[in-house]
Coordinates of C-alpha atoms in Angstrom, one line a residue:
Chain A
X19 CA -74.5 -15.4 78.8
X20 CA -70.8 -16.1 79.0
X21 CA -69.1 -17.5 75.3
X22 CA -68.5 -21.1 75.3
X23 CA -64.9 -21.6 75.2
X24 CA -63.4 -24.5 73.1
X25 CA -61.6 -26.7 75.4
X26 CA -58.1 -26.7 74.4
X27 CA -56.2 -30.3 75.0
X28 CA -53.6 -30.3 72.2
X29 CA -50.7 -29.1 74.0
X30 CA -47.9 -30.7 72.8
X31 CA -48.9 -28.8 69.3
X32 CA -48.4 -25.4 70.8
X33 CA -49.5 -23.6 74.5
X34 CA -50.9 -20.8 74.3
X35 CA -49.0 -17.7 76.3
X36 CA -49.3 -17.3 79.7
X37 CA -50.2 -14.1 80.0
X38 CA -47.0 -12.9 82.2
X39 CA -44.7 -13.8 79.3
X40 CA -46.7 -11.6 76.6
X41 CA -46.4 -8.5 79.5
X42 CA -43.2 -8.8 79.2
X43 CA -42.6 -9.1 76.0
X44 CA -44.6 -5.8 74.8
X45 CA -42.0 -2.7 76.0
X46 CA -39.3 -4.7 73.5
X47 CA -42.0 -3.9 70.4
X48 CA -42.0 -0.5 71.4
X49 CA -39.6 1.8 73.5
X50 CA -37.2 -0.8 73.7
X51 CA -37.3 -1.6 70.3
X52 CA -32.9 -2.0 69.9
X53 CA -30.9 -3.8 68.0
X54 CA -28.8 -6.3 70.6
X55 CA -25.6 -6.1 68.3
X56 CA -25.7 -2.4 68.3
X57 CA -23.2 -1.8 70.9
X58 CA -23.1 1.8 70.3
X59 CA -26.1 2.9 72.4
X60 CA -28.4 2.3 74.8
X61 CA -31.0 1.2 72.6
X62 CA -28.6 -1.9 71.2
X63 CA -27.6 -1.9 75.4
X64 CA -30.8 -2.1 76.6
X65 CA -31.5 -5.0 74.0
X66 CA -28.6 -6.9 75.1
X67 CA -29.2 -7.1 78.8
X68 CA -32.6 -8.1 78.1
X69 CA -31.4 -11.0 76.0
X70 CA -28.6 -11.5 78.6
X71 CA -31.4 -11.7 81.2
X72 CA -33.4 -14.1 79.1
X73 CA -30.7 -16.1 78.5
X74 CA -29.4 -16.2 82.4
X75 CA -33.5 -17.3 83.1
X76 CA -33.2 -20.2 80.5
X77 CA -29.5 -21.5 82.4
X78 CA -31.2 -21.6 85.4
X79 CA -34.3 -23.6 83.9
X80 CA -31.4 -26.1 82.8
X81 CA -28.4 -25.4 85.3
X82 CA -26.3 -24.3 82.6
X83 CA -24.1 -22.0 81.7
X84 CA -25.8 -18.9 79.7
X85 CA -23.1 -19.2 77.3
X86 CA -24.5 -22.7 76.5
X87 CA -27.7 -21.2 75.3
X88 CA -27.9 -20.5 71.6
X89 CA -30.8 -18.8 70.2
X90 CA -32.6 -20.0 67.1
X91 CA -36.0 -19.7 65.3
X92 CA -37.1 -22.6 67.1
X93 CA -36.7 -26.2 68.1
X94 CA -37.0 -27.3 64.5
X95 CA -33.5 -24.8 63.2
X96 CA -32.0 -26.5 66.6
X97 CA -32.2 -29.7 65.6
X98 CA -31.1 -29.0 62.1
X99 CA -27.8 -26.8 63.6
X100 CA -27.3 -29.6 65.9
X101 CA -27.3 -32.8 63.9
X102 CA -25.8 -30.7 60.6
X103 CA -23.7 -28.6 62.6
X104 CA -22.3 -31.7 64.1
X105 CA -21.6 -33.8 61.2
X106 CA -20.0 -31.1 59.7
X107 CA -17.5 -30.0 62.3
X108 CA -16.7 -33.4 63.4
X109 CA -16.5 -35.5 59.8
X110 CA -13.0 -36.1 60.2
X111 CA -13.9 -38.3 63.3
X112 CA -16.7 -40.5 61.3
X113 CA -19.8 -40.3 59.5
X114 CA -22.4 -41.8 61.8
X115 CA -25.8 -41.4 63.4
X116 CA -27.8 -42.9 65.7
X117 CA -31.5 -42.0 66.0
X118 CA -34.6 -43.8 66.6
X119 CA -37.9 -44.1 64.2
X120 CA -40.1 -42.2 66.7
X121 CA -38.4 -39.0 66.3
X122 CA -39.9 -35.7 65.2
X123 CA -39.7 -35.2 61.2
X124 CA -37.3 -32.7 62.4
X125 CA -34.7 -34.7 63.5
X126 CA -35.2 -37.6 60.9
X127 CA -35.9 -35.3 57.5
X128 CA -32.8 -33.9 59.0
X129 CA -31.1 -37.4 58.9
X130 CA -32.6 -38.1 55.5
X131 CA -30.9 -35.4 54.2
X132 CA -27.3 -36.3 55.6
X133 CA -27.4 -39.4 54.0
X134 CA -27.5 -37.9 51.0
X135 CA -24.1 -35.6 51.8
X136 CA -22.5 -39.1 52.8
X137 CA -23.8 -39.7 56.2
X138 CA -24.6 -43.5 57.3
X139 CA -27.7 -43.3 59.9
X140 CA -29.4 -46.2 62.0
X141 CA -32.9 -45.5 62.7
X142 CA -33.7 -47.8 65.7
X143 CA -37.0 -49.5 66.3
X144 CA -38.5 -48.6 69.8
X145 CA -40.0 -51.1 72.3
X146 CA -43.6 -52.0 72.5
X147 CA -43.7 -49.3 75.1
X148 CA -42.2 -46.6 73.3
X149 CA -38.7 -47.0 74.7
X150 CA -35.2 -47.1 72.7
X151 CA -33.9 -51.0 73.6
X152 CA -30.5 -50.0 75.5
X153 CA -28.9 -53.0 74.1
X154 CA -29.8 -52.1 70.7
X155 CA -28.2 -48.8 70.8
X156 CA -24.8 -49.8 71.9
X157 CA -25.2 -52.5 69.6
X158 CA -25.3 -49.8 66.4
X159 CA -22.8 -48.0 68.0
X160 CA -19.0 -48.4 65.5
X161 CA -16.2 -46.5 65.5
X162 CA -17.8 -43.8 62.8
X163 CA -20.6 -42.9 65.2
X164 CA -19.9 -39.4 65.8
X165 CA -23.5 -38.5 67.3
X166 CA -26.5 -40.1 69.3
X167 CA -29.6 -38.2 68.8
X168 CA -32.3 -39.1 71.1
X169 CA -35.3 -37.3 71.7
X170 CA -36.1 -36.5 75.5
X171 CA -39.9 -37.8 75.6
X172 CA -41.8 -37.9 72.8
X173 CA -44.8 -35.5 71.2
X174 CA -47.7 -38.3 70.4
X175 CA -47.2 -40.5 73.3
X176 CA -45.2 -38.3 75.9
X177 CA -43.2 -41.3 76.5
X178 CA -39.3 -40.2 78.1
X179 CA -36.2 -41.8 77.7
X180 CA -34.0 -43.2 79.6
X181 CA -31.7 -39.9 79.5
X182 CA -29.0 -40.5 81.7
X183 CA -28.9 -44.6 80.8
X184 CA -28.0 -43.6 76.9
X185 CA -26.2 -40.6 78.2
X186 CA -23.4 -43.5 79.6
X187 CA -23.5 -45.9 76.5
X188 CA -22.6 -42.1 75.0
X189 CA -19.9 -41.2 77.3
X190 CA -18.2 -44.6 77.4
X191 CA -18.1 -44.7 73.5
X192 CA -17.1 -41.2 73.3
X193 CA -20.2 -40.3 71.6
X194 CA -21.5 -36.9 70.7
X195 CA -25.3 -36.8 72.8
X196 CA -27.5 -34.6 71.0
X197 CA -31.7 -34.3 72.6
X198 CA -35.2 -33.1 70.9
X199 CA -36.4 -32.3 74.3
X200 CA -38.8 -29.8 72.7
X201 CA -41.5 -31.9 74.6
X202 CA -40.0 -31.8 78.4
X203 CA -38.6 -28.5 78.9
X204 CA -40.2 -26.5 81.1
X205 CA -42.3 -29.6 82.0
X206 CA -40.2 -31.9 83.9
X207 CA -36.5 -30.9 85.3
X208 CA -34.2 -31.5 82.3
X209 CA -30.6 -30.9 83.1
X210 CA -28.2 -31.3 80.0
X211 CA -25.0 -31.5 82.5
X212 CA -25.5 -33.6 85.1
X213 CA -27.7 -35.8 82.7
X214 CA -24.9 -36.1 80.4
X215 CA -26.7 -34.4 77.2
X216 CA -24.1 -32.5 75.2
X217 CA -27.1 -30.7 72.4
X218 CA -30.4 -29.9 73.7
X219 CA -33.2 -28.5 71.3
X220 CA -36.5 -27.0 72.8
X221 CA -38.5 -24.1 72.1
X222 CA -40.8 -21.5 73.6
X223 CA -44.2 -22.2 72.1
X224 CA -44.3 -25.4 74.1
X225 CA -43.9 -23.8 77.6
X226 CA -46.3 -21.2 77.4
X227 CA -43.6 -18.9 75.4
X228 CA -44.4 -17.3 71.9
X229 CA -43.6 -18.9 68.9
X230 CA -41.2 -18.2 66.8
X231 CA -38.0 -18.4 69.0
X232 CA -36.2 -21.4 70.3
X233 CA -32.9 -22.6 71.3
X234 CA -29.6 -25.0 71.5
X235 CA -28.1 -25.9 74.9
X236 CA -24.3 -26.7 73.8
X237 CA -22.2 -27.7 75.6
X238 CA -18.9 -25.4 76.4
X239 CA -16.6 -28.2 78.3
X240 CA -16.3 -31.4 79.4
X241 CA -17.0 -31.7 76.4
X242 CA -16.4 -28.6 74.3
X243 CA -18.8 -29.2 71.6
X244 CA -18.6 -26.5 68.8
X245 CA -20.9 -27.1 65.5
X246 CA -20.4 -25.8 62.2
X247 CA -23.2 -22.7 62.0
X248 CA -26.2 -23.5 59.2
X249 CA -26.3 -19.8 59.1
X250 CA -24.1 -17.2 57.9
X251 CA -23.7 -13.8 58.5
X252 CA -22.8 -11.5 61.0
X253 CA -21.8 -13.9 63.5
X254 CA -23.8 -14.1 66.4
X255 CA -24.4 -16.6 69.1
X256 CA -20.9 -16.8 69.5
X257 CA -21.1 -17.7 65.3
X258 CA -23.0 -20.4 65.4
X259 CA -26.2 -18.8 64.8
X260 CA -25.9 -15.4 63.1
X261 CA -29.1 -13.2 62.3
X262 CA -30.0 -10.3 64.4
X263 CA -31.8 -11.6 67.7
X264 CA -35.7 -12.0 68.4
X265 CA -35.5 -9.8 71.2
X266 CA -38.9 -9.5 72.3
X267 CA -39.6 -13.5 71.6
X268 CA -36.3 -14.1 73.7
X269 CA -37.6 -11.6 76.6
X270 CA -40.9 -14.2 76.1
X271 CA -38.9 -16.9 76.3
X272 CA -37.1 -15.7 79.5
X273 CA -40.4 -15.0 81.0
X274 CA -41.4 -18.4 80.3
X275 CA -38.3 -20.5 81.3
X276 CA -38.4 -18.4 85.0
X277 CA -42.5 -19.0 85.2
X278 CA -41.4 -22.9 84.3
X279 CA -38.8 -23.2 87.3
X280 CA -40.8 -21.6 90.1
X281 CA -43.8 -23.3 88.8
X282 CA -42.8 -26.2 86.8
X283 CA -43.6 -28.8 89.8
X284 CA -46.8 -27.6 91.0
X285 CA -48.0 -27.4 87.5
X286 CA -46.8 -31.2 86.8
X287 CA -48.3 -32.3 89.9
X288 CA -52.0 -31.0 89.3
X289 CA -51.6 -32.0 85.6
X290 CA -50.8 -35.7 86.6
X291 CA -53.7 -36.2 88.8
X292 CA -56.1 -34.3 85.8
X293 CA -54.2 -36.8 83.2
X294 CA -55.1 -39.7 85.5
X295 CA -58.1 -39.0 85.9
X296 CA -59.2 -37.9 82.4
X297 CA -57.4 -41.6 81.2
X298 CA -59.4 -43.5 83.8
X299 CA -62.6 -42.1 82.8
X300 CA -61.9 -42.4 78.9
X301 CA -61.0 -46.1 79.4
X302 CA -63.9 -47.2 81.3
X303 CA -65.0 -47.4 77.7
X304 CA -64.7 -51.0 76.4
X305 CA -61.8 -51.9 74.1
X306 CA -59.5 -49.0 74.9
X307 CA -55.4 -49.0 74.6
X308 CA -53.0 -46.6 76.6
X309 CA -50.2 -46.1 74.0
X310 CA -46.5 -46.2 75.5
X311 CA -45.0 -46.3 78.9
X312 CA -47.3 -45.4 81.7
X313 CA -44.6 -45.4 84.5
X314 CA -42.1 -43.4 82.0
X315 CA -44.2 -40.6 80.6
X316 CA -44.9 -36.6 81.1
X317 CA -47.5 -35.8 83.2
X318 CA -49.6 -34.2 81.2
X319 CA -50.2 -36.6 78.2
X320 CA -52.4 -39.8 77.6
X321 CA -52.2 -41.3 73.9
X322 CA -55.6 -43.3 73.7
X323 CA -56.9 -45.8 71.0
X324 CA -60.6 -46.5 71.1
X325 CA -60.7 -49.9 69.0
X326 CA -62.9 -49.7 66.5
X327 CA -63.3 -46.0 66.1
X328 CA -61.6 -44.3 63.4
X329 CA -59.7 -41.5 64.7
X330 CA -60.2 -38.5 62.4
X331 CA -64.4 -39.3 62.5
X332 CA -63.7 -39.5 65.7
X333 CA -62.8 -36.0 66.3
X334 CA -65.2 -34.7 64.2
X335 CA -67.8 -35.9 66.7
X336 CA -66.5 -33.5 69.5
X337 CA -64.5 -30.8 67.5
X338 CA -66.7 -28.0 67.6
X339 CA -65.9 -28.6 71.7
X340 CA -62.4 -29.7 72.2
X341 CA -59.7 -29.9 70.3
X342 CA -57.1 -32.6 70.5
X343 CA -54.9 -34.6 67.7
X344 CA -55.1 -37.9 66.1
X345 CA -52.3 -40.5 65.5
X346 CA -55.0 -41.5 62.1
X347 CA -53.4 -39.2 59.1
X348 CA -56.4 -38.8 57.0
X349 CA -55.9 -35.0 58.6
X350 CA -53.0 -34.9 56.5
X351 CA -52.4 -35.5 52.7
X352 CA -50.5 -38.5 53.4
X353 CA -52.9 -41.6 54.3
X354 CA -50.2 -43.0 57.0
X355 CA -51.6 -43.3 60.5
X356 CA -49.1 -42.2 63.0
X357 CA -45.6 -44.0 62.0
X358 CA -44.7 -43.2 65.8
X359 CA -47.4 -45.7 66.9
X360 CA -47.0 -47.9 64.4
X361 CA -42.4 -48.1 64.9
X362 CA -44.0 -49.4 68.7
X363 CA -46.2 -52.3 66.8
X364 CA -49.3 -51.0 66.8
X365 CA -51.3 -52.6 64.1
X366 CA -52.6 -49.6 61.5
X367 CA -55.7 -49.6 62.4
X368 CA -54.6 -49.0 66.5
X369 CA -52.9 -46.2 65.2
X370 CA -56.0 -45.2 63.1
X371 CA -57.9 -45.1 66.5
X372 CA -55.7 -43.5 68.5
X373 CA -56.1 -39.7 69.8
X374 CA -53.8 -38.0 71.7
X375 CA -54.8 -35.7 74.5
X376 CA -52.3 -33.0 76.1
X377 CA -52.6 -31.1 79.2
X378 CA -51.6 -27.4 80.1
X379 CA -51.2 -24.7 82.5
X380 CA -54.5 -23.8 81.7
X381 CA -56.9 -26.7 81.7
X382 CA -59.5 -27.1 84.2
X383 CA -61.0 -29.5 86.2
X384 CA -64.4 -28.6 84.4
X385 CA -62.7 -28.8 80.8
X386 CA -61.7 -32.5 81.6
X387 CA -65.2 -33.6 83.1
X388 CA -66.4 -32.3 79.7
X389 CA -64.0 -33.5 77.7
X390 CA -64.4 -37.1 79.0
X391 CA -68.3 -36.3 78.5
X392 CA -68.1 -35.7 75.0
X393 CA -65.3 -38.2 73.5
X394 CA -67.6 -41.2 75.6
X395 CA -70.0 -40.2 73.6
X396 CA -68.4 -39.6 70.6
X397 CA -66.7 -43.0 71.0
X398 CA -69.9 -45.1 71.2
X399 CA -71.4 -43.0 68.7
X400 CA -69.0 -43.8 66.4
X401 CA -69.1 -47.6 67.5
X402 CA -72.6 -47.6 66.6
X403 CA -71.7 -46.2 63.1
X404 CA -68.7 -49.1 62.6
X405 CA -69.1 -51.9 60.9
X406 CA -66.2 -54.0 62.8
X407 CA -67.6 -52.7 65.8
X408 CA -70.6 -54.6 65.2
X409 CA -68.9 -57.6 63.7
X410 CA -66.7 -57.5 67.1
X411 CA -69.3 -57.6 69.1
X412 CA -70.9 -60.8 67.3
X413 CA -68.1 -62.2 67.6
X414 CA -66.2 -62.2 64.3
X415 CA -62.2 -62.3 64.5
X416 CA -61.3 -59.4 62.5
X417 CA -58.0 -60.7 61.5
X418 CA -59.3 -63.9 59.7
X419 CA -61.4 -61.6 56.9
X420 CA -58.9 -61.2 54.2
X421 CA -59.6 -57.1 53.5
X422 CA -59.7 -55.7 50.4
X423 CA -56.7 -53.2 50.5
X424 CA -57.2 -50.2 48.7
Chain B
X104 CA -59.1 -29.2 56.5
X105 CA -62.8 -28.0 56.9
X106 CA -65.6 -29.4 55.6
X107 CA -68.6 -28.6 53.3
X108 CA -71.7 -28.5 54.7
X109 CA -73.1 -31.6 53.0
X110 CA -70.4 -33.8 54.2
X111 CA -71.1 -32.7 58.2
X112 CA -74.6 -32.6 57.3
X113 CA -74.5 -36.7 56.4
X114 CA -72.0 -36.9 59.1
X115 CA -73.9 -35.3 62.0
X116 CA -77.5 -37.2 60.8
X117 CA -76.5 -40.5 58.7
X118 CA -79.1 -41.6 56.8
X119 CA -80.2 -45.6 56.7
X120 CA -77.6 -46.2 59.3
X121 CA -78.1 -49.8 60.3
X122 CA -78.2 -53.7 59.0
X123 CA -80.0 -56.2 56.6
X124 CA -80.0 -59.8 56.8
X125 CA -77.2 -60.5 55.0
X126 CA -78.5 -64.3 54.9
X127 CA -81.5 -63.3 53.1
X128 CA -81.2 -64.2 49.6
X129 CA -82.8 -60.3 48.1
X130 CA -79.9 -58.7 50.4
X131 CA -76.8 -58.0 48.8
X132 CA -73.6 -57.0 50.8
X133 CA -70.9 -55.7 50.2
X134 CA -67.8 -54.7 52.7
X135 CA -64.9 -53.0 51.5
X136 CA -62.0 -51.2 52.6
X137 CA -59.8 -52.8 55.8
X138 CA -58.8 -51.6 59.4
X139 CA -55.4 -50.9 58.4
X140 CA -56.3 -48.5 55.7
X141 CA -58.9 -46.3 57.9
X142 CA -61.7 -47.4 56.2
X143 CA -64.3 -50.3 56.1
X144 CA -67.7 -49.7 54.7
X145 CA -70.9 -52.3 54.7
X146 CA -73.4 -51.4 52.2
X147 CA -76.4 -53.5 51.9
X148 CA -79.3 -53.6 49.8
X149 CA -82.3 -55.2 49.3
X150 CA -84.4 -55.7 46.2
X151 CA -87.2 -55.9 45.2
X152 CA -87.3 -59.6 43.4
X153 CA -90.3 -58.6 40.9
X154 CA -89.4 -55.5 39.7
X155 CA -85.5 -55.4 40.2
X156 CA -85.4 -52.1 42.1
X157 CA -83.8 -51.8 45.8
X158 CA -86.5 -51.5 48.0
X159 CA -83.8 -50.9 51.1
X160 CA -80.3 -49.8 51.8
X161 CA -78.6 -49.6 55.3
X162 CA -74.5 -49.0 56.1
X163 CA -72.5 -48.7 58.4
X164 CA -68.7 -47.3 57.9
X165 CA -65.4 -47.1 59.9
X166 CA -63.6 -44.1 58.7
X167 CA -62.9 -40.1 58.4
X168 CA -66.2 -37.8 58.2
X169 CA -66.1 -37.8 54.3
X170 CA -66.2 -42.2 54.2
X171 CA -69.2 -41.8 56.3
X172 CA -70.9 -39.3 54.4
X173 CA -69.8 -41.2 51.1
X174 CA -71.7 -44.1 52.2
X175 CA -74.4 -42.1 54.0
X176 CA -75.2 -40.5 50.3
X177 CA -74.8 -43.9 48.6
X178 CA -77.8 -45.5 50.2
X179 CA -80.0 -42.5 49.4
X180 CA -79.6 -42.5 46.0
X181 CA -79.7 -46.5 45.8
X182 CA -83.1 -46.4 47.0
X183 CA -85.4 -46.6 44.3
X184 CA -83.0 -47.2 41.4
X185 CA -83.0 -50.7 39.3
X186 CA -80.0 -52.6 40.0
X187 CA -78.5 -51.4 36.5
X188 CA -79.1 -47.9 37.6
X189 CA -76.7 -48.9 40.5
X190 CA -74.0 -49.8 38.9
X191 CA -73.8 -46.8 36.9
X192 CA -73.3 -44.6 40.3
X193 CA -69.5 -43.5 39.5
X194 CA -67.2 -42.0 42.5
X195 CA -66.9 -38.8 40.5
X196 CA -70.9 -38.1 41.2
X197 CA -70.3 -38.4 45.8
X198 CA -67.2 -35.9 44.7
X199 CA -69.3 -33.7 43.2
X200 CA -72.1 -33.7 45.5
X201 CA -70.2 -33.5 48.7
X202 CA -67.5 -31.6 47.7
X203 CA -64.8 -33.5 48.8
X204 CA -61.3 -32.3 48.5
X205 CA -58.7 -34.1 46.3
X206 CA -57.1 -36.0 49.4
X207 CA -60.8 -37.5 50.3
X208 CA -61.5 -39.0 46.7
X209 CA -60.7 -42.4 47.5
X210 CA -63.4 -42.1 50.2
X211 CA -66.3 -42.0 47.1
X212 CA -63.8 -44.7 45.3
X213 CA -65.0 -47.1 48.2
X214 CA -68.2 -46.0 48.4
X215 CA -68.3 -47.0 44.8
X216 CA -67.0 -50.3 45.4
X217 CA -69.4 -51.0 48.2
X218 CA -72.1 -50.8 45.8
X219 CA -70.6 -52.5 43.2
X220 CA -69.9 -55.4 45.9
X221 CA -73.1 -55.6 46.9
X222 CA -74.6 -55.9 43.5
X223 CA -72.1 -58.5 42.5
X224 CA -73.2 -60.5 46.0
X225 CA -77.2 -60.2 45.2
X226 CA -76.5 -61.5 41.8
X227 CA -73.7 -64.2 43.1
X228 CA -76.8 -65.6 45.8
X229 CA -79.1 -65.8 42.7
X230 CA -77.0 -67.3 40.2
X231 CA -75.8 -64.6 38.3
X232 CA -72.6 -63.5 36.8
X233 CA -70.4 -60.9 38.7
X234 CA -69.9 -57.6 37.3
X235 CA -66.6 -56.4 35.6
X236 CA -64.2 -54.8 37.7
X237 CA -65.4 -54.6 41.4
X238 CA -63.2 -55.7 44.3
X239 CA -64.3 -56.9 48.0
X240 CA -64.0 -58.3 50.8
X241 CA -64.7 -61.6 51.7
X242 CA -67.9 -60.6 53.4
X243 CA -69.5 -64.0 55.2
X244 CA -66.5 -64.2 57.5

């Protein structure tokens, strides 16, 4: 009897490997074990063309230049060496941000704590649909914004931005564009240049890479961005990143930018059809809500609220089968449902309801099928269990009981 | 965050899941919590006019695996006990029992005000005084 597999739809947390990248990864734990700043033999060479090679395989991903890659520990140090990096090197020219509320922690803890070291940062409110209001951008714009930090399409609802529409308001303003697109590389095209992004975050573990390794596009002219390194030391990535190099995570990461260009569209177009599908099904169910922009969002990811339904006893129903994430934080120490869902206006409880399910390279026809099984039936088992699901259906408008808060 | 045994137990096979008439004048009900927060819980009970003890207890909760389990718990133990013996029940006994983890507490905190609330709306229908300290919601919306 084969092992029942858990069904894995909680991609935009972390892929797992494809199994090409970790093949190529193992010689550079063993024999090739070197040193890429040893320039003295061919252990440190061999290193170095392998992180040279990598680096040429992540360009190409992005039509970049390989100098515009810099390596980090991951998406999370980029964003920190790009926003900090920034306001340090250019705090003669001003003191302000632009971001929105729907960012990753990593990009607004990041914020948070430049406002401390004197930074001034507007956090923008987002759309109903998950979009950044054009209009309200330029309007924050003055003439101390130094930097625009957008995110490329976002990890609860996979909703994308419109790139090269807040790349302009950027470029006529003469504004510094810096992008979390941790979620879209390697999943849709994403092309810094001719988009007019000048600092682009992203990391391996989301494109079927290992974890652990990640990296800043920067721009090398038109404009020449430079950023003031987070790091110190012995001055690598051109001395904005020093620390010696994850050469077997980069070789992964290589693997899995090249993997992500030849296969990158086929991938997107079978997980769009799976996505649809997998949404249709789920909201056959009465009282369901597709959170954020259905005509501007990544293929492979559908954030669903089941009214009614609390999120976390939700999952709890099915996670022994499939594993997914919820916007509702009683996962977490904090009792906050999902602030992403609610910056879009989704009441609390929504957000409370909501579960996010995420594609790969991986899932199956089957998985989905099952996976659409078991959260129907979680969903109306659940329902039978809920109190305003019964008062619902009777009739009773929930909004005119004054709640106890607690 | 995994949980104990008890708690997926009550979760996977609720007890007295289900609904009184809340128009009777021996059911008591109380609903507390709100959407917002990501937990509502309806406790009933019904008593037993001559001798004072609940005869009955149904609920049904909105919430995480641990509110559902808290409330699950709460009915079995209302059973049976005098309507003093009730209001004793303190949140600190569902911690113990379920072994819920520090961030889950308030789940047996409104477990412990369902009961409470439905005490205080049994005694409101027959004329008597509310207890000290025990907050609800409006519940004949």
């Amino acid at each position: 009897m084969s092992q029942r597999r858990l069904i894995y739809l909680d991609n935009n947390s972390t892929t797992p490997c494809d199994p090409r990248v970790v093949d190529a990864m193992v010689p550079y734990f063993y024999d090739k074990f070197g040193n890429a700043a040893s320039r003295s033999h061919h252990f440190g060479w061999e290193a170095e063309d392998a992180v040279d090679y990598s680096r040429e395989q992540i360009a190409k991903l992005l039509n970049v230049e390989d100098k515009e890659v810099i390596f980090t520990s991951g998406a999370t140090e980029s964003n920190n060496l790009a926003i900090k990096g920034v306001f340090e090197m250019y705090a003669k020219k001003g003191n302000h941000i632009i971001t929105a509320e729907t960012e990753h922690k990593a990009v607004l803890d990041t914020c948070k704590h430049l406002e401390k070291a004197g930074a001034e940062v507007t956090y923008l409110k987002v759309q109903e649909d998950g979009l950044v209001n054009l209009a309200d951008l330029e309007a924050a714009i003055k003439p101390s914004t130094i930097l625009v930090s957008l995110m490329w399409a976002n990890n609860e609802t996979g909703v994308i931005q419109p790139m090269a529409d807040i790349a302009k308001i950027c470029e006529k303003h003469g504004i510094l564009f810096h992008s979390d697109a941790t979620q879209a590389v390697g999943k849709i095209p994403t092309h810094p240049r001719e988009t007019g992004v000048h600092l682009m975050s992203f990391t391996a573990h989301k494109m079927y890479g290992p974890k652990g390794v990640g990296a800043l596009y920067v721009s090398r002219k038109n404009p020449r961005v430079k950023v003031t390194a987070q790091m110190d030391g012995g001055g690598h990535e051109r001395g904005m990143r020093s620390g010696t190099l994850n050469v077997p995570g980069i070789v992964g990461f290589g693997k899995a930018a090249e993997l992500a260009r030849l296969e990158m569209h086929q991938d997107a177009e079978r997980l769009g059809k799976l996505r649809d599908r997998l949404q249709a099904s789920l909201c056959q169910l009465e009282e369901t809500k597709v959170n954020g922009n259905e005509n501007s969002r990544m293929p492979h990811v559908s954030n669903i609220s089941f009214k009614h339904v609390e999120g976390e006893g939700l999952m709890m129903t099915f996670n022994q089968n499939i594993a997914v994430s919820s916007g509702s934080a009683c996962t977490s120490a904090s009792l906050e449902p999902s602030y992403v869902l609610v910056s879009m206006g989704l009441g609390d409880d929504l957000a409370h309801s909501s579960i996010r399910f995420s594609l790969g390279r991986f899932t199956t026809d089957e998985e989905v099928d099952m996976a659409v099984k078991l959260v129907t039936d979680g969903v109306n088992h659940m329902r039978e269990l809920s109190p305003i699901w019964e008062m619902y259906k009777d009739g009773v408008d929930l909004t005119k009981i004054e709640w106890a808060a607690h | 965050m995994a949980y104990s045994d008890k708690v997926l137990d009550h979760f996977k096979n609720p007890r007295n899941v289900g609904s009184l008439d809340k128009e009777a004048k021996n059911v008591g009900t109380g609903l507390v919590g709100a959407p917002e927060c990501g937990d509502v819980m309806r406790l009933q009970i019904e008593v037993d006019e001559a001798t004072g003890v609940i005869s009955d207890a149904k609920f049904k909760t909105f919430g995480c695996g641990s509110a559902i389990a808290s409330s699950s718990l709460a009915t079995e133990w209302l059973k049976g006990k005098t309507l003093t013996e009730a209001a004793g029940i303190d949140n600190m006994d569902i911690v113990e029992e379920l072994a819920l983890p520090p961030v889950k507490i308030h789940c047996s905190v409104l477990a412990e005000d369902a009961i409470k609330a439905a005490i205080n709306d049994y005694r409101t229908k027959n004329g008597l005084p509310e207890l000290a300290d025990a907050t609800a919601a409006s519940a004949n919306a």
